[in-house]
N, CA, C and O of each residue as an XYZ file, in Angstrom:
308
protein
N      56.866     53.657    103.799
C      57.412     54.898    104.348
C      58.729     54.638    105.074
O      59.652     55.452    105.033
N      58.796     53.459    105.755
C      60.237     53.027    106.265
C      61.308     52.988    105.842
O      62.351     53.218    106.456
N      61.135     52.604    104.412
C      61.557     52.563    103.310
C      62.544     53.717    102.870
O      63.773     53.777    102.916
N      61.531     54.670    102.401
C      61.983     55.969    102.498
C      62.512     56.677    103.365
O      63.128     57.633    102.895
N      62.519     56.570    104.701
C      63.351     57.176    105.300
C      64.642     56.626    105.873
O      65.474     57.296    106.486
N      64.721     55.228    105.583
C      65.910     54.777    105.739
C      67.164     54.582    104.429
O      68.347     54.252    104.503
N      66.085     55.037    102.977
C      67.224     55.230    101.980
C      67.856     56.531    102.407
O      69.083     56.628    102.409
N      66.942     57.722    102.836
C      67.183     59.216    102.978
C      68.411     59.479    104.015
O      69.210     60.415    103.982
N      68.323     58.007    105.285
C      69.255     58.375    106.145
C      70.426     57.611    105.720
O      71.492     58.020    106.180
N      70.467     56.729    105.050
C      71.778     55.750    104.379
C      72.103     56.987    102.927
O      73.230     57.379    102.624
N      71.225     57.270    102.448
C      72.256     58.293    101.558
C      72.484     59.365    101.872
O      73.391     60.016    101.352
N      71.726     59.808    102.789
C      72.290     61.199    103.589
C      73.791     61.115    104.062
O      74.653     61.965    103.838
N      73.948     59.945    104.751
C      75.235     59.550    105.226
C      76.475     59.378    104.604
O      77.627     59.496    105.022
N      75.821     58.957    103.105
C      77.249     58.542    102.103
C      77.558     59.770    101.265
O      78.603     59.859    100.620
N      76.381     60.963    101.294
C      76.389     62.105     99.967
C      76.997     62.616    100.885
O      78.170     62.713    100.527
N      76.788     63.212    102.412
C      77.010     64.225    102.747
C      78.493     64.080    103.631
O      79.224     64.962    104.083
N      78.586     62.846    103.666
C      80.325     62.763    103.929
C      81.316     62.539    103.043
O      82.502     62.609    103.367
N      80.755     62.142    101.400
C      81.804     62.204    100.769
C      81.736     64.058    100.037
O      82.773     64.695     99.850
N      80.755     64.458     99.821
C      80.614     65.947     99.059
C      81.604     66.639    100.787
O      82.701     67.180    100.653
N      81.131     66.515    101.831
C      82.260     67.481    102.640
C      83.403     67.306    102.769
O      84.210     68.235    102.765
N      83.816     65.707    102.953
C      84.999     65.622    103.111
C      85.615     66.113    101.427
O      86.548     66.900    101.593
N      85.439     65.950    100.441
C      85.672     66.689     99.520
C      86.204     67.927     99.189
O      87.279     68.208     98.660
N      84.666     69.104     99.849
C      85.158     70.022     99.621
C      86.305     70.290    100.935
O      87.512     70.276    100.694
N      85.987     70.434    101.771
C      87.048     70.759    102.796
C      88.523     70.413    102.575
O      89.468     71.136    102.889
N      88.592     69.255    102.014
C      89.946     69.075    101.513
C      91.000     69.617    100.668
O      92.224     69.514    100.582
N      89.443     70.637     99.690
C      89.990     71.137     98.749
C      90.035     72.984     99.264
O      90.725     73.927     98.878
N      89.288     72.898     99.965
C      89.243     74.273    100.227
C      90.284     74.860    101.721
O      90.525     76.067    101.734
N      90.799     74.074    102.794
C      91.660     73.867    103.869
C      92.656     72.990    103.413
O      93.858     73.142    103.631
N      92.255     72.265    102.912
C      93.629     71.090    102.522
C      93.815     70.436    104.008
O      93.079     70.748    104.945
N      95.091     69.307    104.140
C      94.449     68.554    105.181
C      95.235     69.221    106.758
O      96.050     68.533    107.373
N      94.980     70.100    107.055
C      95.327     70.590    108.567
C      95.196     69.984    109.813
O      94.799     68.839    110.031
N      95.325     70.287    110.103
C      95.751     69.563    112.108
C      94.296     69.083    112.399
O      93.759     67.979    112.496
N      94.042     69.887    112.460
C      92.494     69.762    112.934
C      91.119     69.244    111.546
O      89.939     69.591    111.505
N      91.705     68.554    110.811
C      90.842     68.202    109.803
C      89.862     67.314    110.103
O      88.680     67.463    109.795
N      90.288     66.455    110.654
C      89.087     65.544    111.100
C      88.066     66.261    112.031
O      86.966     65.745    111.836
N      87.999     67.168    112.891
C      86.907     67.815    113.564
C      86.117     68.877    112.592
O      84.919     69.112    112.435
N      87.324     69.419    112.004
C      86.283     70.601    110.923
C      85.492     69.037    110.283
O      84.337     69.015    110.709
N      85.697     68.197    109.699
C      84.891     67.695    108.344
C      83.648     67.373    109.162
O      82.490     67.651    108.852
N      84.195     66.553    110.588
C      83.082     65.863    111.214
C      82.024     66.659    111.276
O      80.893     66.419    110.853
N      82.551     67.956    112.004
C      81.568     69.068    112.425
C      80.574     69.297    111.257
O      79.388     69.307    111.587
N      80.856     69.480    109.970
C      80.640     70.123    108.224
C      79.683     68.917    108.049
O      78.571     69.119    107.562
N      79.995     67.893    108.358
C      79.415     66.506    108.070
C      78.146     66.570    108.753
O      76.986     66.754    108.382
N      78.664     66.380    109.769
C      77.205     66.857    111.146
C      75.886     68.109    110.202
O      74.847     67.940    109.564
N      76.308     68.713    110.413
C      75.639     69.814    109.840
C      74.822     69.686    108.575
O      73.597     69.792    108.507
N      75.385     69.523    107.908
C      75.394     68.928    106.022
C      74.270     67.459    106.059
O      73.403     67.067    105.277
N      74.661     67.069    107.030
C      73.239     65.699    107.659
C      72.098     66.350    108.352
O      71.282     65.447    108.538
N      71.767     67.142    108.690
C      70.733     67.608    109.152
C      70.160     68.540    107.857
O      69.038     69.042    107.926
N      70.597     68.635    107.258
C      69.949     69.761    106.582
C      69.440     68.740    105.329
O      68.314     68.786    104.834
N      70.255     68.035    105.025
C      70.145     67.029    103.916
C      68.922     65.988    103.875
O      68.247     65.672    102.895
N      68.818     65.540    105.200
C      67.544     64.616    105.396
C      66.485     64.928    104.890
O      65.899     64.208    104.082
N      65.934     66.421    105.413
C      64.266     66.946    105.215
C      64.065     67.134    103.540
O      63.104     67.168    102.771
N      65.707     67.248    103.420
C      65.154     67.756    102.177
C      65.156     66.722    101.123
O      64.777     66.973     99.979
N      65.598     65.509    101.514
C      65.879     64.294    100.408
C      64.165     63.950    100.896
O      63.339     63.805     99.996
N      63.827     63.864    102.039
C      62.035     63.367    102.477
C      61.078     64.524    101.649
O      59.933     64.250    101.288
N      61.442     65.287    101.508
C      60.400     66.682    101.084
C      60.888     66.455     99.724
O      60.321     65.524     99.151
N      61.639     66.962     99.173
C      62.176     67.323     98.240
C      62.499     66.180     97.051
O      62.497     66.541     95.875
N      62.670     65.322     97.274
C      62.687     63.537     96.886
C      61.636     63.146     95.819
O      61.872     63.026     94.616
N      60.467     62.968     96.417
C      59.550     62.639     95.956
C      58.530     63.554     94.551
O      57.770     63.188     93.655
N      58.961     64.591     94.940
C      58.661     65.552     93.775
C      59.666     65.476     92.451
O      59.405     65.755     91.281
N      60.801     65.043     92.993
C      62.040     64.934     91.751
C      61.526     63.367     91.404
O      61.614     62.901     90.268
N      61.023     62.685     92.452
C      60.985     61.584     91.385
C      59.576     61.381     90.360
O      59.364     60.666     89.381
N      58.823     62.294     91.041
C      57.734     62.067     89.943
C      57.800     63.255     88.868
O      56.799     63.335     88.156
N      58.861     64.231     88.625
C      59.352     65.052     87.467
C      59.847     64.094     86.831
O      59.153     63.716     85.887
N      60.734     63.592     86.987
C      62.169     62.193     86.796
C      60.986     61.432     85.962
O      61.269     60.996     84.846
N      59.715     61.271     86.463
C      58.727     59.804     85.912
C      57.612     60.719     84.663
O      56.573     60.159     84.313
N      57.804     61.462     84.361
C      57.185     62.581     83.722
C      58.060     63.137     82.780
O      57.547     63.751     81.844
N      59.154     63.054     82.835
C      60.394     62.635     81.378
C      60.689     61.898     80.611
O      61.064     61.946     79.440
N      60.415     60.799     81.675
C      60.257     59.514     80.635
C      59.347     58.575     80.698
O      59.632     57.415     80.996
N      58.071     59.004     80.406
C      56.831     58.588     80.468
C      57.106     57.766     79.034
O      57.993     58.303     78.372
N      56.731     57.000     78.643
C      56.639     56.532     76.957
C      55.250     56.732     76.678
O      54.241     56.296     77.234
N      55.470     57.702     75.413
C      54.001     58.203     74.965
C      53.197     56.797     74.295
O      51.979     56.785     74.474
N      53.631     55.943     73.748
C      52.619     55.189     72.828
C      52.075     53.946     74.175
O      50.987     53.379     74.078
N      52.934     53.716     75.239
C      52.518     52.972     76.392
C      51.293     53.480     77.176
O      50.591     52.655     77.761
N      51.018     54.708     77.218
C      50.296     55.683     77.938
C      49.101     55.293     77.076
O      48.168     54.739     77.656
N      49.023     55.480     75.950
C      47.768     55.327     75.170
C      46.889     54.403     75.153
O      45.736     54.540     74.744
N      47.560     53.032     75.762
C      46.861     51.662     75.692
C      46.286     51.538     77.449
O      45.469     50.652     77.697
N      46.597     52.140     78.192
C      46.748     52.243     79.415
C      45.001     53.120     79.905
O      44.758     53.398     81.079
């Protein structure tokens, strides 16, 4: 479980600061105050992102394992 919540907070950290600083760049372009809007966007965009990579995670990966199940492996099993 440690596990998991320390991939959730190391990729929370890398998705949700490169997808904001992204969009913001593209949507403000780089203004005076850019570094506080992204931080702020960043901030935000990390809280919301966590619960849902812990909740939300684990169900995509066992869809994800249910796509590519190999049928003739299953049979001997």
């Amino acid at each position: 479980m440690r596990q998991k919540i320390a991939f959730a907070l190391i990729m929370g950290v890398i998705t949700t600061g490169i997808i904001s600083f992204t969009l913001i760049s593209i949507n403000i372009g780089f203004v005076a105050n850019f570094l506080v809007i992204w931080l702020k966007s960043w901030g935000m965009a990390y809280f919301v992102v966590i619960p849902a990579i812990l909740i939300i995670g684990p169900q995509v990966q066992k869809w994800v394992g249910t796509m590519f199940q190999d049928p003739v492996t299953e049979e001997f099993e």
